[in-house]
Amino acid sequence: MLGILAVGFVLARYHYESPGATAQNTAQTTDADVILTIDNRGNSDYLVLEVEGADGVAELNTPDPTWTLTIGTRYRIINKGRRNIHPFELIDQPASGRASDDGILLSQKARVKGRFEDDPAVAWVEDDEGVTFTLTPELAQALKGYRCGVHTRSMRGDIEVIEGPGG
């Protein structure tokens, strides 16, 4: 009996400490209209490996391609470059801007909080595999690019925003 209680305690403790363990976070994480899988090429570029759910979002296997995102769409970015090495961020400057001038809108980097992360309409979720967010009109108005939160000068690209259906 004591063994069963110990196993139950360990499982309950693991469940409590696991990121994304709540049903709400799990549902938000997996509920995406478009899924982009990205990886890094050294410390110089992000590459988009795959796009599911939409066409014309980004050129595949191209260094830091321009992304075309649609207002009202929920996106999931699976970051194969890992959040602790190449944390993904959305910024308010184009790729040609100075990294030191970037305003961070959403960030996967530890201890960095973008200004839209608490917006309930954006419904920001981050985990070890990636990030999920909804491109609201307010976020779209500020959004100009993406970057790595560590290699801010080299791993960066532009984002173009288009109106969604009925927009």
Coordinates of N, CA, C and O in Angstrom, one line a residue:
M1 N 0.8 -1.2 0.0 CA 0.0 0.0 0.0 C 0.9 1.3 0.0 O 0.6 2.2 -0.7
L2 N 1.9 1.2 0.8 CA 2.8 2.4 0.9 C 3.5 2.6 -0.4 O 3.7 3.8 -0.9
G3 N 3.8 1.6 -1.2 CA 4.4 1.7 -2.5 C 3.5 2.4 -3.5 O 3.9 3.2 -4.3
I4 N 2.2 2.0 -3.4 CA 1.3 2.7 -4.3 C 1.1 4.1 -4.0 O 1.1 5.0 -5.0
L5 N 1.1 4.5 -2.8 CA 1.0 5.9 -2.4 C 2.2 6.7 -2.8 O 2.1 7.8 -3.3
A6 N 3.4 6.1 -2.7 CA 4.7 6.7 -3.2 C 4.6 7.0 -4.7 O 5.0 8.0 -5.1
V7 N 4.2 6.0 -5.4 CA 4.1 6.1 -6.9 C 3.1 7.2 -7.2 O 3.4 8.1 -8.1
G8 N 2.0 7.2 -6.6 CA 1.0 8.3 -6.8 C 1.5 9.6 -6.5 O 1.3 10.6 -7.2
F9 N 2.3 9.8 -5.4 CA 2.8 11.1 -5.0 C 3.8 11.5 -6.1 O 3.8 12.7 -6.5
V10 N 4.7 10.6 -6.6 CA 5.7 11.0 -7.6 C 5.0 11.4 -8.9 O 5.3 12.4 -9.5
L11 N 3.9 10.7 -9.3 CA 3.2 11.0 -10.5 C 2.5 12.4 -10.4 O 2.5 13.2 -11.3
A12 N 1.9 12.6 -9.2 CA 1.2 13.9 -9.0 C 2.2 15.0 -9.0 O 2.0 16.1 -9.5
R13 N 3.4 14.8 -8.4 CA 4.4 15.8 -8.3 C 4.9 16.1 -9.7 O 5.1 17.3 -10.1
Y14 N 5.1 15.1 -10.5 CA 5.6 15.3 -11.9 C 4.6 16.1 -12.7 O 4.9 17.0 -13.4
H15 N 3.3 15.7 -12.6 CA 2.3 16.4 -13.3 C 2.2 17.8 -12.9 O 2.1 18.7 -13.8
Y16 N 2.3 18.2 -11.7 CA 2.3 19.5 -11.2 C 3.4 20.4 -11.7 O 3.3 21.5 -12.1
E17 N 4.6 19.8 -11.8 CA 5.8 20.6 -12.2 C 6.1 20.6 -13.7 O 6.9 21.3 -14.2
S18 N 5.3 19.8 -14.5 CA 5.5 19.7 -15.9 C 5.0 20.9 -16.6 O 3.9 21.4 -16.3
P19 N 5.8 21.5 -17.5 CA 5.3 22.7 -18.3 C 4.1 22.2 -19.1 O 4.1 21.2 -19.7
G20 N 3.1 23.1 -19.2 CA 2.0 22.8 -20.1 C 1.1 21.7 -19.6 O 0.4 21.1 -20.4
A21 N 1.1 21.4 -18.3 CA 0.4 20.3 -17.8 C -1.1 20.6 -17.7 O -1.9 19.6 -17.6
T22 N -1.6 21.8 -17.6 CA -3.0 22.0 -17.5 C -3.7 21.8 -18.8 O -3.2 21.9 -19.9
A23 N -5.0 21.4 -18.7 CA -5.8 21.1 -19.9 C -5.9 22.3 -20.8 O -5.8 22.2 -22.0
Q24 N -6.0 23.5 -20.2 CA -6.1 24.7 -20.9 C -4.9 25.0 -21.8 O -5.0 25.3 -23.0
N25 N -3.7 24.9 -21.2 CA -2.4 25.1 -21.9 C -2.3 24.0 -23.0 O -1.9 24.4 -24.1
T26 N -2.6 22.8 -22.8 CA -2.5 21.8 -23.8 C -3.4 22.0 -25.0 O -3.0 22.0 -26.1
A27 N -4.7 22.4 -24.7 CA -5.6 22.7 -25.7 C -5.1 23.9 -26.5 O -5.2 23.9 -27.8
Q28 N -4.7 25.0 -25.9 CA -4.2 26.1 -26.6 C -3.0 25.8 -27.5 O -2.8 26.3 -28.6
T29 N -2.1 25.0 -27.0 CA -0.9 24.6 -27.7 C -1.2 23.9 -29.0 O -0.6 24.1 -30.0
T30 N -2.1 22.9 -28.9 CA -2.3 22.1 -30.1 C -3.4 22.6 -31.0 O -3.5 22.1 -32.1
D31 N -4.1 23.7 -30.6 CA -5.2 24.2 -31.4 C -4.6 25.3 -32.3 O -4.7 26.5 -32.0
A32 N -4.0 25.0 -33.4 CA -3.4 26.0 -34.3 C -4.0 25.7 -35.7 O -4.2 24.6 -36.2
D33 N -4.2 26.8 -36.5 CA -4.6 26.8 -37.9 C -3.4 26.4 -38.8 O -3.6 25.7 -39.8
V34 N -2.3 27.0 -38.4 CA -1.1 26.8 -39.3 C 0.1 26.4 -38.4 O 0.3 27.1 -37.3
I35 N 0.9 25.5 -38.8 CA 2.0 25.0 -38.0 C 3.3 25.2 -38.9 O 3.3 24.6 -40.0
L36 N 4.2 25.9 -38.4 CA 5.5 26.1 -39.0 C 6.6 25.3 -38.2 O 6.6 25.5 -37.0
T37 N 7.4 24.5 -38.8 CA 8.5 23.8 -38.2 C 9.7 24.5 -38.7 O 10.0 24.6 -39.9
I38 N 10.5 25.1 -37.7 CA 11.7 25.8 -38.0 C 12.9 25.1 -37.4 O 12.8 24.4 -36.4
D39 N 14.1 25.4 -37.9 CA 15.3 24.9 -37.4 C 16.4 26.0 -37.6 O 16.1 27.0 -38.3
N40 N 17.6 25.8 -37.1 CA 18.6 26.7 -37.3 C 19.7 26.2 -38.2 O 19.8 25.0 -38.4
R41 N 20.4 27.1 -38.8 CA 21.6 26.7 -39.6 C 22.8 27.4 -38.8 O 23.0 28.6 -39.0
G42 N 23.4 26.7 -37.9 CA 24.4 27.3 -37.1 C 23.8 28.4 -36.3 O 22.7 28.3 -35.8
N43 N 24.6 29.5 -36.2 CA 24.2 30.7 -35.5 C 23.8 31.8 -36.4 O 23.7 32.9 -36.1
S44 N 23.6 31.4 -37.7 CA 23.5 32.4 -38.7 C 22.0 32.6 -39.2 O 21.6 33.7 -39.6
D45 N 21.2 31.5 -39.3 CA 19.9 31.6 -39.9 C 18.9 30.7 -39.3 O 19.2 29.6 -38.7
Y46 N 17.6 31.1 -39.4 CA 16.5 30.2 -39.2 C 16.1 29.6 -40.6 O 16.2 30.3 -41.6
L47 N 15.7 28.4 -40.6 CA 15.2 27.8 -41.8 C 13.8 27.3 -41.5 O 13.5 26.7 -40.4
V48 N 12.8 27.5 -42.4 CA 11.5 26.9 -42.3 C 11.6 25.5 -43.0 O 11.8 25.5 -44.2
L49 N 11.3 24.5 -42.2 CA 11.4 23.1 -42.8 C 10.1 22.6 -43.3 O 10.1 21.9 -44.3
E50 N 9.0 23.1 -42.7 CA 7.7 22.6 -43.1 C 6.6 23.6 -42.7 O 6.7 24.3 -41.7
V51 N 5.6 23.7 -43.5 CA 4.4 24.5 -43.2 C 3.2 23.7 -43.4 O 3.0 23.1 -44.5
E52 N 2.3 23.5 -42.4 CA 1.1 22.8 -42.5 C -0.1 23.7 -42.3 O -0.1 24.5 -41.4
G53 N -1.1 23.6 -43.1 CA -2.3 24.3 -42.9 C -2.5 25.6 -43.8 O -3.6 26.2 -43.8
A54 N -1.5 26.0 -44.5 CA -1.6 27.1 -45.4 C -0.5 27.1 -46.5 O 0.6 26.5 -46.2
D55 N -0.7 27.7 -47.6 CA 0.3 27.9 -48.6 C 0.8 29.3 -48.6 O 0.1 30.2 -48.2
G56 N 2.0 29.5 -49.1 CA 2.6 30.8 -49.3 C 3.0 31.5 -48.0 O 3.2 32.7 -48.0
V57 N 3.2 30.8 -46.9 CA 3.6 31.4 -45.7 C 5.1 31.7 -45.7 O 5.5 32.8 -45.3
A58 N 5.9 30.8 -46.1 CA 7.4 31.0 -46.2 C 8.0 30.0 -47.1 O 7.6 28.9 -47.3
E59 N 9.1 30.5 -47.7 CA 9.9 29.6 -48.6 C 10.6 28.6 -47.7 O 11.3 29.0 -46.8
L60 N 10.6 27.3 -48.1 CA 11.2 26.3 -47.3 C 12.7 26.2 -47.6 O 13.2 26.5 -48.7
N61 N 13.4 25.9 -46.5 CA 14.9 25.6 -46.6 C 15.7 26.8 -47.1 O 16.7 26.6 -47.8
T62 N 15.2 28.0 -46.9 CA 15.9 29.2 -47.3 C 16.3 30.0 -46.1 O 15.5 30.1 -45.1
P63 N 17.5 30.5 -46.0 CA 18.0 31.3 -44.8 C 17.1 32.5 -44.5 O 16.9 33.3 -45.4
D64 N 16.5 32.5 -43.3 CA 15.7 33.6 -42.8 C 14.7 34.2 -43.9 O 14.8 35.4 -44.2
P65 N 13.8 33.3 -44.4 CA 12.9 33.8 -45.4 C 11.9 34.8 -44.8 O 11.6 34.8 -43.6
T66 N 11.3 35.6 -45.7 CA 10.2 36.5 -45.3 C 9.0 35.6 -45.1 O 8.7 34.7 -45.9
W67 N 8.3 35.8 -43.9 CA 7.0 35.1 -43.7 C 5.9 36.0 -44.0 O 5.9 37.2 -43.8
T68 N 4.8 35.3 -44.5 CA 3.5 36.0 -44.7 C 2.5 35.4 -43.8 O 2.1 34.3 -44.0
L69 N 2.1 36.2 -42.8 CA 1.1 35.8 -41.8 C -0.2 36.5 -42.0 O -0.3 37.6 -42.4
T70 N -1.3 35.8 -41.7 CA -2.7 36.3 -41.9 C -3.3 36.6 -40.5 O -3.3 35.8 -39.6
I71 N -3.9 37.9 -40.5 CA -4.6 38.3 -39.3 C -5.7 37.4 -39.0 O -6.5 36.9 -39.9
G72 N -5.9 37.0 -37.7 CA -7.0 36.2 -37.3 C -6.6 34.7 -37.2 O -7.4 33.9 -36.8
T73 N -5.4 34.4 -37.7 CA -4.9 33.0 -37.7 C -4.2 32.6 -36.5 O -3.4 33.4 -35.9
R74 N -4.4 31.4 -36.0 CA -3.6 30.9 -34.8 C -2.4 30.1 -35.4 O -2.6 29.2 -36.2
Y75 N -1.2 30.5 -34.9 CA 0.0 29.8 -35.4 C 0.7 29.0 -34.3 O 0.7 29.4 -33.2
R76 N 1.3 27.9 -34.8 CA 2.2 27.1 -33.9 C 3.5 27.1 -34.6 O 3.6 26.8 -35.7
I77 N 4.6 27.5 -33.9 CA 5.9 27.5 -34.4 C 6.7 26.4 -33.6 O 6.9 26.6 -32.4
I78 N 7.0 25.3 -34.3 CA 7.8 24.3 -33.6 C 9.3 24.6 -33.9 O 9.7 24.6 -35.0
N79 N 10.0 24.9 -32.8 CA 11.4 25.3 -32.9 C 12.3 24.2 -32.6 O 12.6 23.9 -31.5
K80 N 12.8 23.6 -33.7 CA 13.8 22.5 -33.6 C 15.2 23.0 -33.1 O 16.0 22.2 -32.7
G81 N 15.4 24.3 -33.1 CA 16.6 24.9 -32.6 C 16.7 25.0 -31.1 O 17.7 25.4 -30.6
R82 N 15.6 24.6 -30.5 CA 15.5 24.5 -29.0 C 15.4 25.9 -28.4 O 16.2 26.8 -28.7
R83 N 14.5 26.0 -27.5 CA 14.3 27.3 -26.8 C 15.5 27.8 -26.0 O 15.6 29.0 -25.8
N84 N 16.3 27.0 -25.5 CA 17.4 27.4 -24.6 C 18.7 27.8 -25.5 O 19.6 28.4 -25.0
I85 N 18.7 27.4 -26.8 CA 19.8 27.7 -27.6 C 19.4 28.8 -28.7 O 20.2 29.7 -28.9
H86 N 18.3 28.6 -29.3 CA 17.8 29.6 -30.3 C 16.3 29.9 -30.1 O 15.4 29.6 -30.8
P87 N 16.1 30.6 -29.0 CA 14.7 31.0 -28.6 C 14.1 31.9 -29.7 O 14.7 32.9 -30.1
F88 N 12.9 31.6 -30.1 CA 12.2 32.4 -31.1 C 11.5 33.6 -30.5 O 10.9 33.6 -29.5
E89 N 11.6 34.7 -31.3 CA 11.0 36.0 -30.8 C 10.3 36.7 -32.0 O 10.9 36.6 -33.2
L90 N 9.2 37.3 -31.8 CA 8.6 38.2 -32.8 C 8.9 39.6 -32.3 O 8.8 40.0 -31.2
I91 N 9.3 40.5 -33.3 CA 9.7 41.8 -33.0 C 9.0 42.9 -33.8 O 8.4 42.6 -34.8
D92 N 9.2 44.2 -33.4 CA 8.5 45.3 -34.1 C 9.5 46.0 -35.1 O 9.2 47.1 -35.5
Q93 N 10.6 45.4 -35.5 CA 11.5 46.0 -36.4 C 11.7 45.0 -37.6 O 11.7 43.8 -37.4
P94 N 11.9 45.5 -38.8 CA 12.3 44.6 -39.9 C 13.7 44.0 -39.7 O 14.5 44.5 -38.9
A95 N 14.0 43.0 -40.5 CA 15.3 42.3 -40.4 C 16.4 43.3 -40.6 O 17.5 43.1 -40.1
S96 N 16.2 44.3 -41.5 CA 17.3 45.3 -41.8 C 17.5 46.3 -40.7 O 18.5 47.0 -40.7
G97 N 16.7 46.2 -39.6 CA 16.9 47.2 -38.5 C 18.0 46.8 -37.6 O 18.5 45.7 -37.7
R98 N 18.4 47.7 -36.7 CA 19.4 47.4 -35.7 C 18.8 46.5 -34.6 O 17.8 46.9 -34.0
A99 N 19.4 45.4 -34.2 CA 18.9 44.5 -33.2 C 18.7 45.2 -31.9 O 17.8 44.9 -31.1
S100 N 19.5 46.2 -31.6 CA 19.4 46.9 -30.3 C 18.2 47.8 -30.3 O 17.7 48.2 -29.2
D101 N 17.5 48.1 -31.4 CA 16.3 48.9 -31.4 C 15.1 48.0 -31.4 O 14.0 48.5 -31.4
D102 N 15.2 46.7 -31.5 CA 14.1 45.8 -31.6 C 13.2 45.9 -30.3 O 13.7 45.8 -29.2
G103 N 11.9 46.0 -30.5 CA 11.0 45.8 -29.4 C 10.4 44.4 -29.5 O 10.0 43.9 -30.6
I104 N 10.5 43.7 -28.4 CA 10.1 42.3 -28.4 C 8.6 42.2 -28.1 O 8.1 42.7 -27.1
L105 N 7.9 41.6 -29.0 CA 6.4 41.4 -28.9 C 6.0 40.1 -28.3 O 5.2 40.1 -27.4
L106 N 6.7 39.0 -28.6 CA 6.5 37.7 -28.1 C 7.9 37.0 -28.0 O 8.6 37.1 -29.0
S107 N 8.2 36.3 -26.9 CA 9.5 35.7 -26.8 C 9.4 34.4 -26.1 O 8.8 34.2 -25.1
Q108 N 10.2 33.4 -26.7 CA 10.4 32.1 -26.1 C 11.6 32.1 -25.2 O 11.8 31.1 -24.5
K109 N 12.3 33.1 -25.1 CA 13.5 33.2 -24.3 C 13.2 33.3 -22.8 O 12.3 34.0 -22.4
A110 N 13.9 32.5 -22.0 CA 13.7 32.5 -20.6 C 13.9 33.9 -20.0 O 14.8 34.6 -20.4
R111 N 13.0 34.3 -19.1 CA 13.1 35.5 -18.4 C 12.9 36.8 -19.3 O 13.3 37.9 -18.9
V112 N 12.4 36.6 -20.5 CA 12.1 37.7 -21.3 C 10.6 37.7 -21.6 O 10.1 36.6 -22.0
K113 N 10.0 38.8 -21.5 CA 8.5 38.9 -21.7 C 8.2 39.9 -22.7 O 8.5 41.1 -22.5
G114 N 7.6 39.5 -23.8 CA 7.2 40.4 -24.9 C 5.9 41.2 -24.5 O 5.1 40.7 -23.6
R115 N 5.7 42.3 -25.1 CA 4.6 43.1 -24.7 C 3.2 42.6 -25.0 O 2.2 43.1 -24.4
F116 N 3.1 41.6 -25.8 CA 1.8 41.0 -26.1 C 1.5 39.7 -25.4 O 0.5 39.0 -25.7
E117 N 2.4 39.2 -24.6 CA 2.3 37.9 -24.0 C 1.1 37.8 -23.0 O 0.6 36.7 -22.8
D118 N 0.7 38.9 -22.5 CA -0.5 38.8 -21.5 C -1.8 39.2 -22.2 O -2.8 39.2 -21.5
D119 N -1.8 39.4 -23.5 CA -3.0 39.7 -24.2 C -3.8 38.5 -24.4 O -3.4 37.5 -25.1
P120 N -5.0 38.4 -23.8 CA -5.8 37.2 -23.9 C -6.3 36.8 -25.3 O -6.4 35.7 -25.6
A121 N -6.4 37.8 -26.2 CA -6.7 37.5 -27.6 C -5.6 36.9 -28.3 O -5.8 36.1 -29.2
V122 N -4.4 37.2 -28.0 CA -3.2 36.6 -28.6 C -3.0 35.2 -28.1 O -2.6 34.3 -28.8
A123 N -3.4 34.9 -26.8 CA -3.4 33.6 -26.2 C -2.1 32.9 -26.4 O -1.9 31.8 -26.8
W124 N -1.0 33.6 -26.0 CA 0.4 33.2 -26.1 C 0.6 31.9 -25.2 O 0.3 31.9 -24.0
V125 N 1.2 30.9 -25.8 CA 1.6 29.7 -25.1 C 3.0 29.3 -25.6 O 3.3 29.4 -26.8
E126 N 3.9 29.1 -24.6 CA 5.2 28.6 -25.0 C 5.5 27.3 -24.2 O 5.1 27.1 -23.1
D127 N 6.3 26.5 -24.8 CA 6.7 25.2 -24.2 C 8.1 24.8 -24.7 O 8.7 25.6 -25.5
D128 N 8.6 23.7 -24.3 CA 9.9 23.3 -24.8 C 10.0 23.0 -26.3 O 11.1 23.2 -26.9
E129 N 8.9 22.7 -26.9 CA 8.9 22.5 -28.4 C 8.7 23.7 -29.2 O 9.1 23.8 -30.4
G130 N 8.0 24.7 -28.7 CA 7.8 25.9 -29.5 C 6.8 26.9 -28.9 O 6.7 26.9 -27.6
V131 N 6.1 27.6 -29.7 CA 5.2 28.7 -29.3 C 3.9 28.6 -30.1 O 3.9 28.1 -31.2
T132 N 2.9 29.2 -29.5 CA 1.6 29.2 -30.2 C 1.0 30.6 -29.9 O 1.0 31.1 -28.7
F133 N 0.4 31.2 -30.9 CA -0.2 32.6 -30.7 C -1.2 32.8 -31.8 O -1.2 32.2 -32.8
T134 N -2.1 33.8 -31.5 CA -3.1 34.2 -32.5 C -2.6 35.6 -33.0 O -2.3 36.5 -32.2
L135 N -2.6 35.8 -34.3 CA -2.2 37.1 -34.9 C -3.4 38.0 -34.9 O -4.3 38.0 -35.8
T136 N -3.5 38.8 -33.8 CA -4.6 39.7 -33.7 C -4.3 41.0 -34.5 O -3.1 41.2 -34.9
P137 N -5.3 41.8 -34.8 CA -5.0 43.1 -35.5 C -4.0 44.0 -34.8 O -3.2 44.6 -35.4
E138 N -4.1 44.0 -33.5 CA -3.2 44.8 -32.7 C -1.7 44.3 -32.8 O -0.8 45.1 -33.0
L139 N -1.6 43.0 -32.7 CA -0.2 42.4 -32.8 C 0.3 42.6 -34.3 O 1.4 43.0 -34.5
A140 N -0.6 42.4 -35.2 CA -0.2 42.5 -36.6 C 0.3 44.0 -37.0 O 1.2 44.1 -37.7
Q141 N -0.4 44.9 -36.3 CA 0.0 46.3 -36.6 C 1.5 46.6 -36.1 O 2.2 47.3 -36.8
A142 N 1.9 46.0 -35.1 CA 3.3 46.2 -34.5 C 4.3 45.2 -35.2 O 5.5 45.6 -35.2
L143 N 3.9 44.1 -35.6 CA 4.7 43.0 -36.1 C 5.5 43.3 -37.4 O 4.8 43.6 -38.4
K144 N 6.8 43.2 -37.3 CA 7.6 43.5 -38.5 C 8.6 42.4 -38.8 O 9.1 42.2 -40.0
G145 N 8.9 41.5 -37.8 CA 9.9 40.5 -38.1 C 10.0 39.5 -37.0 O 9.3 39.5 -36.0
Y146 N 11.0 38.6 -37.2 CA 11.3 37.6 -36.2 C 12.8 37.5 -36.0 O 13.5 38.0 -36.8
R147 N 13.2 36.9 -34.9 CA 14.6 36.7 -34.6 C 14.9 35.7 -33.6 O 14.0 35.2 -32.9
C148 N 16.1 35.3 -33.5 CA 16.6 34.4 -32.4 C 16.9 35.4 -31.2 O 17.5 36.4 -31.4
G149 N 16.4 35.0 -30.0 CA 16.7 35.8 -28.8 C 18.1 35.8 -28.3 O 18.4 36.6 -27.5
V150 N 18.9 35.0 -28.9 CA 20.4 34.9 -28.5 C 21.2 35.5 -29.7 O 22.1 36.4 -29.4
H151 N 21.0 35.1 -30.9 CA 21.7 35.6 -32.1 C 20.9 36.6 -32.8 O 20.5 36.4 -33.9
T152 N 20.7 37.8 -32.1 CA 19.7 38.8 -32.6 C 20.2 39.5 -33.8 O 19.3 40.1 -34.5
R153 N 21.4 39.5 -34.1 CA 21.9 40.2 -35.3 C 21.9 39.4 -36.6 O 21.8 39.9 -37.7
S154 N 22.1 38.1 -36.4 CA 22.2 37.2 -37.6 C 21.0 36.4 -37.9 O 20.6 36.2 -39.1
M155 N 20.3 35.9 -36.9 CA 19.2 35.0 -37.1 C 17.9 35.9 -37.1 O 17.3 35.9 -36.0
R156 N 17.5 36.5 -38.2 CA 16.4 37.4 -38.2 C 15.8 37.5 -39.6 O 16.5 37.4 -40.6
G157 N 14.5 37.7 -39.7 CA 13.8 37.8 -40.9 C 12.6 38.7 -40.8 O 12.2 39.0 -39.7
D158 N 12.1 39.0 -42.0 CA 10.9 39.9 -42.0 C 9.6 39.1 -42.0 O 9.6 38.0 -42.4
I159 N 8.6 39.8 -41.5 CA 7.2 39.3 -41.6 C 6.3 40.3 -42.3 O 6.3 41.5 -41.9
E160 N 5.6 39.8 -43.2 CA 4.5 40.6 -43.9 C 3.2 40.1 -43.4 O 3.0 38.9 -43.1
V161 N 2.3 41.0 -43.2 CA 1.0 40.7 -42.6 C -0.1 41.0 -43.7 O -0.1 42.0 -44.3
I162 N -1.0 40.0 -43.8 CA -2.2 40.2 -44.7 C -3.5 40.1 -44.0 O -3.5 39.5 -42.9
E163 N -4.5 40.6 -44.5 CA -5.9 40.5 -43.9 C -6.4 39.1 -44.1 O -6.1 38.5 -45.1
G164 N -7.1 38.7 -43.1 CA -7.8 37.4 -43.1 C -9.1 37.5 -43.9 O -9.5 38.6 -44.3
P165 N -9.7 36.4 -44.1 CA -11.0 36.3 -44.8 C -12.0 37.3 -44.1 O -12.1 37.3 -42.8
G166 N -12.7 38.1 -44.8 CA -13.6 39.0 -44.2 C -13.0 40.3 -43.7 O -13.7 41.1 -43.1
G167 N -11.7 40.4 -43.8 CA -10.9 41.6 -43.2 C -10.9 42.7 -44.2 O -11.0 43.8 -44.0

